[in-house]
Structure formats: C-alpha cells, structure tokens
CSV table of C-alpha atoms in Angstrom, one decimal:
chain,number,residue,atom,x,y,z
A,1,MET,CA,-26.7,-5.8,-45.0
A,2,GLU,CA,-23.0,-6.0,-44.2
A,3,ASN,CA,-23.1,-2.5,-42.6
A,4,LEU,CA,-26.1,-3.4,-40.5
A,5,ARG,CA,-24.3,-6.4,-39.1
A,6,ASN,CA,-21.2,-4.3,-38.3
A,7,TYR,CA,-23.4,-1.7,-36.5
A,8,ALA,CA,-25.0,-4.5,-34.5
A,9,ILE,CA,-21.6,-5.8,-33.4
A,10,ILE,CA,-20.4,-2.3,-32.5
A,11,ALA,CA,-23.6,-1.7,-30.5
A,12,ILE,CA,-23.2,-5.0,-28.6
A,13,ALA,CA,-19.5,-4.2,-27.8
A,14,ILE,CA,-20.4,-0.7,-26.5
A,15,CYS,CA,-23.2,-2.1,-24.3
A,16,THR,CA,-20.9,-4.7,-22.9
A,17,ILE,CA,-18.3,-2.1,-22.0
A,18,ALA,CA,-20.9,0.1,-20.5
A,19,MET,CA,-22.3,-2.7,-18.4
A,20,CYS,CA,-18.8,-3.6,-17.0
A,21,SER,CA,-18.0,0.0,-16.1
A,22,THR,CA,-17.5,0.4,-12.4
A,23,GLU,CA,-18.2,4.1,-12.5
A,24,ASN,CA,-21.9,3.6,-13.2
A,25,ALA,CA,-22.5,0.7,-10.9
A,26,PRO,CA,-24.3,1.5,-7.6
A,27,ALA,CA,-22.2,0.7,-4.5
A,28,GLU,CA,-24.7,-1.9,-3.2
A,29,ASN,CA,-24.2,-4.0,-6.3
A,30,LYS,CA,-20.4,-4.3,-6.0
A,31,ASP,CA,-20.7,-8.1,-6.2
A,32,TYR,CA,-22.1,-7.8,-9.7
A,33,ILE,CA,-19.5,-5.4,-11.1
A,34,CYS,CA,-17.3,-6.9,-13.9
A,35,ARG,CA,-13.8,-7.0,-12.4
A,36,PRO,CA,-10.6,-8.4,-13.7
A,37,ALA,CA,-9.6,-11.8,-12.3
A,38,ASP,CA,-7.9,-11.7,-9.0
A,39,SER,CA,-4.2,-12.1,-9.7
A,40,LEU,CA,-3.4,-12.1,-6.0
A,41,ASN,CA,-5.4,-14.2,-3.6
A,42,THR,CA,-6.6,-12.9,-0.3
A,43,GLU,CA,-4.3,-15.0,1.9
A,44,HIS,CA,-1.3,-14.0,0.0
A,45,PHE,CA,-2.4,-10.3,0.2
A,46,ILE,CA,-2.9,-10.6,4.0
A,47,LYS,CA,0.5,-12.1,4.5
A,48,GLN,CA,2.3,-9.6,2.3
A,49,MET,CA,0.5,-6.6,3.6
A,50,SER,CA,0.9,-7.5,7.3
A,51,ALA,CA,4.6,-8.2,6.7
A,52,SER,CA,5.0,-4.8,5.0
A,53,ASN,CA,3.2,-3.1,7.8
A,54,ALA,CA,5.4,-4.9,10.4
A,55,LYS,CA,8.6,-3.9,8.6
A,56,GLU,CA,7.5,-0.3,8.2
A,57,LEU,CA,6.5,-0.2,11.9
A,58,SER,CA,9.9,-1.5,13.1
A,59,LEU,CA,11.8,0.9,10.8
A,60,SER,CA,9.7,3.8,11.8
A,61,LYS,CA,10.2,3.1,15.5
A,62,LEU,CA,13.9,3.1,15.0
A,63,ALA,CA,13.7,6.4,13.0
A,64,LYS,CA,11.6,8.0,15.7
A,65,LYS,CA,14.4,7.2,18.2
A,66,ARG,CA,17.5,7.9,16.0
A,67,SER,CA,16.6,10.7,13.6
A,68,ARG,CA,17.9,14.1,14.3
A,69,ASN,CA,15.4,15.7,12.0
A,70,SER,CA,12.1,16.6,13.6
A,71,LYS,CA,10.2,16.3,10.3
A,72,VAL,CA,11.5,12.8,9.8
A,73,ARG,CA,10.5,11.8,13.4
A,74,GLU,CA,7.0,13.3,12.8
A,75,TYR,CA,6.8,11.4,9.5
A,76,ALA,CA,7.9,8.2,11.2
A,77,THR,CA,5.1,8.7,13.8
A,78,ARG,CA,2.5,9.1,11.1
A,79,VAL,CA,3.8,6.0,9.3
A,80,MET,CA,3.6,4.0,12.5
A,81,ASP,CA,0.0,5.2,13.2
A,82,ALA,CA,-1.0,4.2,9.6
A,83,CYS,CA,0.6,0.8,9.9
A,84,ILE,CA,-1.0,0.1,13.3
A,85,LEU,CA,-4.4,1.1,11.9
A,86,ALA,CA,-3.9,-1.0,8.7
A,87,ASN,CA,-2.9,-4.0,10.8
A,88,SER,CA,-5.9,-3.6,13.1
A,89,ASP,CA,-8.2,-3.4,10.1
A,90,LEU,CA,-6.4,-6.4,8.5
A,91,ALA,CA,-6.6,-8.6,11.7
A,92,PRO,CA,-10.2,-9.8,11.2
A,93,PHE,CA,-9.4,-11.0,7.7
A,94,ALA,CA,-6.3,-12.9,9.1
A,95,ILE,CA,-8.4,-14.4,11.9
A,96,LEU,CA,-11.0,-15.5,9.4
A,97,LYS,CA,-8.4,-17.1,7.2
A,98,ASN,CA,-6.4,-18.5,10.2
A,99,ILE,CA,-3.3,-16.6,9.2
A,100,LYS,CA,-0.8,-15.5,11.9
A,101,MET,CA,0.2,-11.9,11.2
A,102,PRO,CA,3.9,-11.1,11.9
A,103,ASP,CA,4.8,-8.4,14.4
A,104,SER,CA,7.5,-5.7,14.1
A,105,VAL,CA,9.8,-7.8,16.3
A,106,THR,CA,9.8,-11.0,14.3
A,107,ILE,CA,9.9,-9.5,10.8
A,108,ASP,CA,13.4,-8.8,9.4
A,109,SER,CA,13.8,-11.2,6.5
A,110,ASP,CA,15.6,-8.7,4.3
A,111,ASN,CA,17.8,-7.3,7.1
A,112,SER,CA,16.6,-3.8,6.5
A,113,TYR,CA,16.3,-3.1,10.2
A,114,THR,CA,19.9,-4.2,10.8
A,115,THR,CA,21.1,-2.1,7.8
A,116,LEU,CA,19.3,0.9,9.1
A,117,GLN,CA,20.5,0.4,12.6
A,118,GLN,CA,24.1,0.3,11.4
A,119,SER,CA,23.9,3.3,9.2
A,120,GLY,CA,25.8,6.4,10.3
A,121,ARG,CA,24.1,9.5,11.7
A,122,ALA,CA,24.7,11.4,8.5
A,123,ASP,CA,23.0,8.8,6.3
A,124,PHE,CA,20.3,7.6,8.7
A,125,ASP,CA,17.4,9.8,7.5
A,126,LYS,CA,18.2,9.3,3.8
A,127,GLU,CA,18.4,5.5,4.3
A,128,TYR,CA,15.2,5.4,6.3
A,129,LEU,CA,13.3,7.4,3.8
A,130,SER,CA,14.6,5.3,1.0
A,131,MET,CA,13.5,2.1,2.7
A,132,ILE,CA,10.1,3.4,3.6
A,133,THR,CA,9.3,4.8,0.1
A,134,ASP,CA,10.4,1.5,-1.4
A,135,SER,CA,8.1,-0.4,1.0
A,136,HIS,CA,5.3,2.0,0.4
A,137,ASN,CA,5.6,1.5,-3.4
A,138,GLN,CA,5.2,-2.2,-2.9
A,139,ALA,CA,2.3,-1.8,-0.5
A,140,ILE,CA,0.6,0.6,-3.0
A,141,ALA,CA,1.0,-2.1,-5.7
A,142,LEU,CA,-0.6,-4.7,-3.4
A,143,LEU,CA,-3.5,-2.4,-2.4
A,144,THR,CA,-4.1,-1.3,-6.0
A,145,ASN,CA,-4.4,-4.9,-7.1
A,146,MET,CA,-6.7,-5.8,-4.2
A,147,ALA,CA,-8.9,-2.7,-4.8
A,148,MET,CA,-10.1,-4.6,-7.8
A,149,ALA,CA,-10.6,-7.9,-6.0
A,150,ARG,CA,-13.9,-9.9,-6.1
A,151,ASP,CA,-13.9,-10.0,-2.3
A,152,THR,CA,-15.7,-6.7,-1.5
A,153,ALA,CA,-14.5,-6.6,2.1
A,154,ILE,CA,-10.8,-6.8,1.0
A,155,SER,CA,-11.6,-4.3,-1.8
A,156,SER,CA,-13.0,-1.9,0.7
A,157,PHE,CA,-9.9,-2.3,2.9
A,158,ALA,CA,-7.7,-1.5,0.0
A,159,ASP,CA,-9.8,1.5,-1.0
A,160,LYS,CA,-9.7,2.8,2.6
A,161,HIS,CA,-5.9,2.5,3.0
A,162,LEU,CA,-4.6,3.4,-0.5
A,163,PRO,CA,-5.0,7.2,-0.1
A,164,VAL,CA,-3.1,7.1,3.2
A,165,PHE,CA,-0.2,5.1,1.7
A,166,ARG,CA,-0.1,7.3,-1.4
A,167,ARG,CA,0.0,10.4,0.8
A,168,HIS,CA,2.8,9.0,2.9
A,169,LEU,CA,4.7,8.0,-0.2
A,170,ASP,CA,4.4,11.6,-1.5
A,171,GLU,CA,5.5,12.9,1.9
A,172,GLY,CA,8.5,10.6,2.1
A,173,ASN,CA,9.6,11.6,-1.4
A,174,TYR,CA,9.2,15.2,-0.5
A,175,LEU,CA,11.3,14.8,2.7
A,176,SER,CA,14.0,12.9,0.7
A,177,ARG,CA,14.3,15.7,-1.9
A,178,HIS,CA,14.3,18.3,0.9
A,179,LEU,CA,17.1,16.4,2.8
A,180,HIS,CA,19.0,16.0,-0.4
A,181,ARG,CA,18.9,19.7,-1.1
A,182,LYS,CA,19.8,20.5,2.4
A,183,MET,CA,22.8,18.2,2.3
A,184,LYS,CA,24.0,19.9,-1.0
A,185,THR,CA,23.8,23.4,0.5
A,186,SER,CA,25.6,22.4,3.7
C-alpha cells in the first residue's frame, strides 16, 4: 500500500512538470503556460532597456566617427541599427505605460560617453568594445528575464531581440580578441 501511494505521488509530480513545460504548449495558449513569477516589472524593464539602447546608440555614434578600424565602424553601425529597431519596438509599450524613453543625447548617467570621448586613439576601439559588450551583457540579462514574463507582448519583444543582442555580443567579443591579438603582434 505504501508503494502504491509513492507511485501516485511520483505520477502526480511528473504530470505537473509536464503540464508546466513550455516546450509542449501551443503558441496560442501562451497565457496559460506556467511561468516563473516576474522578478522585473514591465515599467522597470522599459526604462532600463530604453536607457541601455540610448547609451549604446550614443557610444556607437561616437565609435562610427572616431574609430580607425573599419570592422569596428561597421559593428557600431549594426549596433546602432539594432538599438533604433529595439527602441521603435519598445516605444508602444512606453506610450501605453506613459513612460518617457531617454534619447542618446540625454543619457550619460555613468559618464561612459565622456570616458570614451576622452580615450586616446590607441585605446579607443578597445574601450568602445569593452563598454558595448558590458552593456550588451546587461541587456541580455534583462531580455532573458522578460522572455519569461507573464505579459506575452513583452515576452515576444524579448524573444525577438535576444538573438540580435547575443549575436552582437559574440561579434563584439570576437572583435575585442582580434584587436588584442593585433596589438600584441604590432
């Protein structure tokens, strides 16, 4: 009798896990998928994500002007395009929540733009890539968290932009390593 009770408990646990699995849930029933509690509310996400995009946009504009390396300038252009797209996709959420999104001119709370602007020619690309990859890591953490949000529209936004930010992070890391090797051999 004891074994039968244990088997019943195990069966219930397995069924519960299977029912909460997001892999088996149809896309149209996203509202009914068991999701972890949102640890970051939508308003906070919109503010942080738009600030991150504005910061990356301003740093990338500067890199596009000042970098001597064509690969870094091309990368900066791609980052700018991704930030503009992400902000345009984020704008309807901000309007809905009555949140003012910062622009690249007003955002510089951590003085990263000034630091990058004052860096010497030799260190500029390295400094830019370091700042962008740090910012991308933070943005990826935000997007990963919101990909599991109960708000399906925000979750879809995060799912759409996560691959782009991850690709740019990988590309930024690759360029950093490439520049580091190039500096060692010079």
